[in-house]
XYZ file of C-alpha atoms in Angstrom:
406
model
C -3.591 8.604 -30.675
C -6.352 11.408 -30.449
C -5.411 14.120 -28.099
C -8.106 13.170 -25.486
C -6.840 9.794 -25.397
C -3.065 11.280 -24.636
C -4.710 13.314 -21.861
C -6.272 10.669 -19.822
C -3.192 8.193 -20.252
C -1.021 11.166 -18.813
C -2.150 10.238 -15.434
C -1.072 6.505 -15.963
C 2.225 7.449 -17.305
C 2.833 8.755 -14.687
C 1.988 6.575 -12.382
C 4.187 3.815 -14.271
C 7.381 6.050 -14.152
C 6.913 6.541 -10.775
C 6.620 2.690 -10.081
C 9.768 2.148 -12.264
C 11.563 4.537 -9.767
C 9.889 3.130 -6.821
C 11.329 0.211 -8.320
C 14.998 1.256 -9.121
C 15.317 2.537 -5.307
C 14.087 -0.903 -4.046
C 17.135 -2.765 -5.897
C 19.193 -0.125 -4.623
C 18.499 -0.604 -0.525
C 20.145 -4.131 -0.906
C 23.780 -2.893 -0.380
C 25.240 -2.935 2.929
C 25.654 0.662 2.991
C 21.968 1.331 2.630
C 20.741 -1.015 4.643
C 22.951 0.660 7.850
C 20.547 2.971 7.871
C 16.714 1.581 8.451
C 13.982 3.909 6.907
C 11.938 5.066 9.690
C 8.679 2.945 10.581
C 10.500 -0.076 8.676
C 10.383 -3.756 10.962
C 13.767 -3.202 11.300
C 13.831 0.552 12.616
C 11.152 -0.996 15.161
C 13.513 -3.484 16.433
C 16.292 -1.364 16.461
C 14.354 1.125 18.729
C 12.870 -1.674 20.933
C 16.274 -3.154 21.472
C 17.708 -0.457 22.809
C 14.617 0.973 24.872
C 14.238 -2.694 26.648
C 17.719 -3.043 26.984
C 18.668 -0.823 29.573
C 15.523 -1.848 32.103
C 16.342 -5.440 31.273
C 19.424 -4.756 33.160
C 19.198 -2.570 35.721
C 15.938 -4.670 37.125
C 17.880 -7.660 36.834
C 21.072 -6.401 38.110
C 18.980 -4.722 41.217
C 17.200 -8.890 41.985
C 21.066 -10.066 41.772
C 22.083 -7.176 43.996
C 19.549 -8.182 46.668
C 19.950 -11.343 46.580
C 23.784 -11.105 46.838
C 23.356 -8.908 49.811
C 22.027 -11.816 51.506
C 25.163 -13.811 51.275
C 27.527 -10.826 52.649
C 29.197 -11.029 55.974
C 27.784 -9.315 58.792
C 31.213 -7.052 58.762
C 30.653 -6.370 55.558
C 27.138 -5.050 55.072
C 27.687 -1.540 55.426
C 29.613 -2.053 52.242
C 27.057 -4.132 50.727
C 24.016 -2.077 51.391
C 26.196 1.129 49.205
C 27.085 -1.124 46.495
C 23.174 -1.818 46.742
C 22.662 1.778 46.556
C 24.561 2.312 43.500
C 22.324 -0.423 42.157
C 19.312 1.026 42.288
C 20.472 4.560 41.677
C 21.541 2.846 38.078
C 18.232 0.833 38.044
C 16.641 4.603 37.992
C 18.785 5.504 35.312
C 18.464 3.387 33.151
C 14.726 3.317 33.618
C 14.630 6.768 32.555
C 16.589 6.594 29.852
C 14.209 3.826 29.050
C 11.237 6.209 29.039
C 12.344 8.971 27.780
C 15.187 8.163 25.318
C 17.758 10.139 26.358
C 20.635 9.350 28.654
C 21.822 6.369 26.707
C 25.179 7.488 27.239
C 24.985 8.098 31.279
C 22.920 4.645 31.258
C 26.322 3.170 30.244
C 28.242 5.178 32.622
C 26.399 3.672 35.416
C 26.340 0.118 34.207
C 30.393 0.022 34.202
C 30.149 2.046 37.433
C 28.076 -1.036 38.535
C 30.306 -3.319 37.365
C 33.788 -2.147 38.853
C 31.731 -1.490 42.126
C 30.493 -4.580 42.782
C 33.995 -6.829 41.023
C 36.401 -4.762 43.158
C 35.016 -5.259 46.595
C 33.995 -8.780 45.936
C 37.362 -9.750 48.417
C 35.129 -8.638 50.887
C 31.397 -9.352 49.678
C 31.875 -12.816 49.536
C 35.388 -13.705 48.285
C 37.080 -13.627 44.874
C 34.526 -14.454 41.536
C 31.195 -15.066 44.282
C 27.930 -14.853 42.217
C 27.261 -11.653 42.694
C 29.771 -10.003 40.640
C 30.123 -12.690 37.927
C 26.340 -12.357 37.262
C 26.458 -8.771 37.504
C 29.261 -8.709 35.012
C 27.657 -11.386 32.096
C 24.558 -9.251 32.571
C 25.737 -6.354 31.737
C 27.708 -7.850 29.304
C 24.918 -9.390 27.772
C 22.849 -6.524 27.373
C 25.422 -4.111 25.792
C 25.309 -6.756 22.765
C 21.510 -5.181 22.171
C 21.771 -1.847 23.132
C 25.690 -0.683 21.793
C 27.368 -1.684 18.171
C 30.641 -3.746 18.593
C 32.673 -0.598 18.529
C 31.192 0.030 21.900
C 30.462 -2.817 23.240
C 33.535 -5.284 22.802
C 35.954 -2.434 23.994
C 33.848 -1.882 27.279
C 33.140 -5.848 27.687
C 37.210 -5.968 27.675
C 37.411 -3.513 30.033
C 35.272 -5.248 32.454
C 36.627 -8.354 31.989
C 39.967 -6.935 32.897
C 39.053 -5.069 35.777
C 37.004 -8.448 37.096
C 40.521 -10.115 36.222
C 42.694 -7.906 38.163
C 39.942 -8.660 41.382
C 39.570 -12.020 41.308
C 43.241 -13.055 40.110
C 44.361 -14.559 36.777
C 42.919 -18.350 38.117
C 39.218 -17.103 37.403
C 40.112 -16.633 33.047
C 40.001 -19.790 32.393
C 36.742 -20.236 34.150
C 35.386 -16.662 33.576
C 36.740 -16.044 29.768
C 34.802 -18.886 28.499
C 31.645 -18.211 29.609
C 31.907 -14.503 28.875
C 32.556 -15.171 25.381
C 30.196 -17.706 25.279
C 27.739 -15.622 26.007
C 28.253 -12.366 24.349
C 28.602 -14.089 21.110
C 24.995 -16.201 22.055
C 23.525 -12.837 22.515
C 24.919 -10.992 19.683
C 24.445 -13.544 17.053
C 20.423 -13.644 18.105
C 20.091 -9.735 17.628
C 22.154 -10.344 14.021
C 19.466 -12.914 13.386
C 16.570 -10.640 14.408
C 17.440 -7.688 12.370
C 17.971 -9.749 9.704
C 14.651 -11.044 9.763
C 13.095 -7.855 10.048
C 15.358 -6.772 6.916
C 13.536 -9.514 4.913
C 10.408 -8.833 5.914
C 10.462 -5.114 4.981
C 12.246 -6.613 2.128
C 8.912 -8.307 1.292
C 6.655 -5.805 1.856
C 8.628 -3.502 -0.117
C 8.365 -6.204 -3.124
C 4.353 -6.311 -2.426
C 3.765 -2.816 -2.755
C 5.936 -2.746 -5.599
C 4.117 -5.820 -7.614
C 0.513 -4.403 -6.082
C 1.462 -0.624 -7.475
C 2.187 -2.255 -10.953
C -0.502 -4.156 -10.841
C -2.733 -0.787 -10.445
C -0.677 0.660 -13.310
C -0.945 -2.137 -15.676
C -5.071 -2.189 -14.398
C -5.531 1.723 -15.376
C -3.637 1.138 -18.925
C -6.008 -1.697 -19.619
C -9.089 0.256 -18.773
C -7.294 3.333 -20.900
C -7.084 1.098 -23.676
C -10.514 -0.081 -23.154
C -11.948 3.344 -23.285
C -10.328 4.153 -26.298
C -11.228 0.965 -28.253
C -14.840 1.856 -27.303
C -14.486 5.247 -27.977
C -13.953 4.436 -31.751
C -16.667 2.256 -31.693
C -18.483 4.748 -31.192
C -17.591 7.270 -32.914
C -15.422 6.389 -36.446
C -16.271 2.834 -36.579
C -19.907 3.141 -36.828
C -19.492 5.963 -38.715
C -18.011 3.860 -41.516
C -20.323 1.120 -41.267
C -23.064 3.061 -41.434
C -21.611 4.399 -44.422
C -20.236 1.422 -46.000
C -24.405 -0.117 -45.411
C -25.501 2.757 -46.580
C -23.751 3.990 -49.327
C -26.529 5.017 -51.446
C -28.701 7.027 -48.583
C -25.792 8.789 -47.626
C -24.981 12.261 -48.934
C -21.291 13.524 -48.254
C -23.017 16.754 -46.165
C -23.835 13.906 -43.716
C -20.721 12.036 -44.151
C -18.969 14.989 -43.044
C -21.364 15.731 -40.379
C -20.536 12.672 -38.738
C -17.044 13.096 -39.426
C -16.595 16.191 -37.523
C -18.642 15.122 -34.728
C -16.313 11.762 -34.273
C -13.462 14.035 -34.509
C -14.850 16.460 -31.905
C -15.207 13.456 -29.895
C -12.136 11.996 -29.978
C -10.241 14.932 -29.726
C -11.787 16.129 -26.434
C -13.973 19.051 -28.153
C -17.174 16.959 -27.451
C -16.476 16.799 -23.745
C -14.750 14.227 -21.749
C -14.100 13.083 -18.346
C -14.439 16.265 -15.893
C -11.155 17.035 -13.469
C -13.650 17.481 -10.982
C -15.983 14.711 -10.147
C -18.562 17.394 -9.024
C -22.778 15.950 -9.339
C -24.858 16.619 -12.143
C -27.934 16.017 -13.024
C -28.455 13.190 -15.319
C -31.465 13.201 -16.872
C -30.462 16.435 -18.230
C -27.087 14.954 -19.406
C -29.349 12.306 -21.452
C -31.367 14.396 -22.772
C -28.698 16.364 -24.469
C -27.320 13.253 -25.914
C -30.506 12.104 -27.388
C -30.846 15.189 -29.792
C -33.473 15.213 -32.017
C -32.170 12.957 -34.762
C -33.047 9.002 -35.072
C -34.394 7.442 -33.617
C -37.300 9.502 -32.246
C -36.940 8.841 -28.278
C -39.388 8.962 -25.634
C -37.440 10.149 -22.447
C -39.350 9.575 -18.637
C -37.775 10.600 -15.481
C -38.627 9.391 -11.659
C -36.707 11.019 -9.177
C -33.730 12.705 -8.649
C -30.630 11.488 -10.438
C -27.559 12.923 -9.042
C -24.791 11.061 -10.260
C -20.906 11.990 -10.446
C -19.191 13.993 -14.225
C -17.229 10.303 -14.660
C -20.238 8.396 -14.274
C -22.808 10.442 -16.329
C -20.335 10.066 -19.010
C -20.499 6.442 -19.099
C -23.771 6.521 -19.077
C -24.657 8.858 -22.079
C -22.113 6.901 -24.024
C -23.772 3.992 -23.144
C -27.039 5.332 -24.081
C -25.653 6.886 -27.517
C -24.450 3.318 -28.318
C -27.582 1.299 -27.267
C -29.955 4.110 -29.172
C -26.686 3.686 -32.308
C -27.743 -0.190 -31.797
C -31.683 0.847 -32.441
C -30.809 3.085 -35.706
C -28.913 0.178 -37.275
C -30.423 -3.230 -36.105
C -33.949 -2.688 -34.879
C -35.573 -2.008 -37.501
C -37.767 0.892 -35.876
C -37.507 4.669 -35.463
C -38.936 4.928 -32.032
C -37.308 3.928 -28.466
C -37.736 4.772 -25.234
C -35.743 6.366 -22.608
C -36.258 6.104 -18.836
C -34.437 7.596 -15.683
C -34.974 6.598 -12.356
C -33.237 8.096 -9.083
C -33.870 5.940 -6.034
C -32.250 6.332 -2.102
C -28.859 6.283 -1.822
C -27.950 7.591 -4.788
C -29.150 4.724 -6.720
C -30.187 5.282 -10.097
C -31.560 2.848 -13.331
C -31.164 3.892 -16.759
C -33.556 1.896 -19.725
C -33.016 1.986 -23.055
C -35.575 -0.230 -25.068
C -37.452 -0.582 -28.258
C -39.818 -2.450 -30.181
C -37.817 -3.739 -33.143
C -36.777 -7.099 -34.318
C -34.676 -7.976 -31.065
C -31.775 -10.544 -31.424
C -30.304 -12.997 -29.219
C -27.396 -11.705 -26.772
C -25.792 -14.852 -26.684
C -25.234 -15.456 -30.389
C -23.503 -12.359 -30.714
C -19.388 -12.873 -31.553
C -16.845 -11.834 -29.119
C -15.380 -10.118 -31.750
C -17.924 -7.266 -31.984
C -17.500 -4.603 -28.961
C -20.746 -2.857 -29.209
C -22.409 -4.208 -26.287
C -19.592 -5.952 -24.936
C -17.025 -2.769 -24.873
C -19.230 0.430 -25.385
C -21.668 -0.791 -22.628
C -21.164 -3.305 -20.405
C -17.712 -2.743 -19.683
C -17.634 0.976 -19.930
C -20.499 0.527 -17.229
C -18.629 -1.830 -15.180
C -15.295 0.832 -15.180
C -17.683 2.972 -13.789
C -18.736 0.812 -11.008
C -22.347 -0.171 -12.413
C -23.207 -2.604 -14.331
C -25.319 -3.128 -17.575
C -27.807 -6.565 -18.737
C -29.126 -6.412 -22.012
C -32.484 -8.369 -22.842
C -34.016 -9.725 -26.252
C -34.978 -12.398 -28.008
C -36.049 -12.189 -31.903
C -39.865 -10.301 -32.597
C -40.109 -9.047 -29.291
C -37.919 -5.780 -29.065
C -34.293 -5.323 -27.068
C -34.180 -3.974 -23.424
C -30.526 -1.976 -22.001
C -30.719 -1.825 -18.334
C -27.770 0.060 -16.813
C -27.474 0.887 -13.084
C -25.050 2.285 -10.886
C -25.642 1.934 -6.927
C -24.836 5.152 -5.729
C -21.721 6.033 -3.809
């Protein structure tokens, strides 16, 4: 391949190797190990974070309605107790609403929800007798929400705990109605955060697959256009240079021959010019009129307006050009053509390339030649413009190629 060719698939190689690797990481994230740690922004980072921000508010609001409504049901002798145990509830509300907020103090937010806990089950003998309402709901709740905001390391050794110390206040008669439900529970509410974060696994599973299938899809897009540039670009270049040999074999000197030669090789190799690093304006009237020359066929060149367009797309445009005026030399029949330029608003500008020859009829012409098919439409379209060609036998052929401005 020439050496221009190898520098503008560099970029695309590139990007390929780097979607291969994107790729290899992707198949890698499926063990358990990797997936114990979410990558940050991921749907399953999210939940993670919202689990354990909710979690603590969850319960200490909830906790605080029990609390009041439990003080309701406490005998008169009793209420000084009940109003501190009340106290301690809402001093943990506050604390757990802060850590809430500002996501720190996960640790003293735990501190005060087994504080809580103990408070409330060990003076339940006088609060309303053993295993009243208020302490078994303070208890599951807590329990409850420890399965969202603590892994099992934490939060089956301090449900235990609790369970004991709710034991050891109500007597052993309240396991068999208090174990059940406990479990019951904690396994209801860990089993729906399993199933959550699992979810949110597959769907960052899925995206991850998307943007791997959508970044091959731009890889295997920029090879195609690569390869469509370069098929053009020997059109234009050694391939009509041999035809126009091989049909003219007896006009042909080898001074010319090797004329040509060296300019296709100039070409290809990048010595010509190619596609500027820098997408910077120019003006492209000027461009065209360098590309005309002076050789054949003679060309007429008129210019309305400014015609600012970027490096990438004046290129495609003076190869265009060269190919529709190569087009003229070889079919038309004529040596004269004309070449117009017109700038409009917005950037807008409409090339012309036409002439008075023989003409032909677009739609006859085989798929198999890639003169106006490959060296201008398409190169046009890659460009974003587009390109129509007009003729019809005896009346002359018409190139119109625009592009509409940025």
């Amino acid at each position: 391949m020439p050496g221009s060719a190898f520098r503008e698939a560099a970029p695309v190689v590139r990007v390929w190797r780097c979607a291969r690797a994107q790729g290899r990481r992707t198949a890698g994230t499926t063990s358990p190990t990797a997936r114990a740690s979410s990558p940050q922004g991921s749907v399953e980072a999210r939940f993670l974070a919202s689990a354990r921000r909710l979690a603590p508010p969850v319960r200490g609001v909830t906790v605080l309605v029990i609390g009041a409504f439990g003080l309701l049901a406490v005998p008169g002798g009793a209420l000084p107790l009940g109003f501190a145990l009340l106290a301690l509830i809402v001093a943990g509300a506050g604390v757990d609403c802060w850590a809430a907020s500002t996501g720190r103090g996960a640790a003293l937010s735990l501190v005060f929800a087994v504080l809580r806990v103990v408070a409330v089950g060990a003076s339940q003998e006088w609060t309303g007798g053993p295993l009243n309402l208020w302490a078994l709901n303070t208890l599951t709740t807590t329990a409850i929400t420890l399965q969202w905001e603590w892994p099992p390391v934490v939060s089956v050794p301090v449900t235990a705990g609790l369970f004991a110390v709710e034991v050891a206040a109500a007597g052993t008669g309240a396991v068999g109605t208090l174990l059940p439900r406990l479990v019951f529970e904690c396994l209801l509410a860990r089993l729906g955060f399993v199933l959550l974060r699992r979810s949110g696994r597959r769907v960052d599973a899925l995206r991850e697959r998307r943007s791997a299938l959508a970044r091959a899809e731009a890889v295997s897009l920029a090879r195609k256009r690569q390869e469509r540039e370069y098929l053009a670009l020997l059109h234009d270049t050694a391939a009509s240079t041999f035809l126009m040999v091989a049909a003219r074999v007896e006009d042909t000197g080898p001074e010319q021959v090797a004329a040509y030669a060296r300019h296709d090789l100039a070409v290809l190799t990048g010595a010509a010019g190619g596609a500027g690093r820098q997408d910077s304006p120019v003006e492209l009237t000027a461009s065209l009129r360098t590309a005309v020359g002076t050789g054949r066929p003679a060309v007429e060149v008129r210019a309305e307006g400014s015609a600012l367009v970027p490096v990438s797309v004046a290129l495609a445009f003076v190869r265009a050009v060269r190919e529709a005026l190569v087009n003229v030399a070889r079919h038309a029949g004529v040596d004269t053509a004309e070449l117009s330029v017109r700038g409009g608003e917005g950037g807008r500008v409409v090339v012309v390339v036409s002439d008075r020859g023989v003409g032909f009829r677009p739609d006859a012409v085989p798929d198999s030649c890639r003169g106006i098919r490959g060296s201008v439409v398409e190169r046009m379209a890659a460009a974003g413009g587009s390109a129509a060609v007009t003729s019809r036998p005896g009346a002359g052929t018409s190139v119109r190629l625009v592009w509409p401005g940025e």
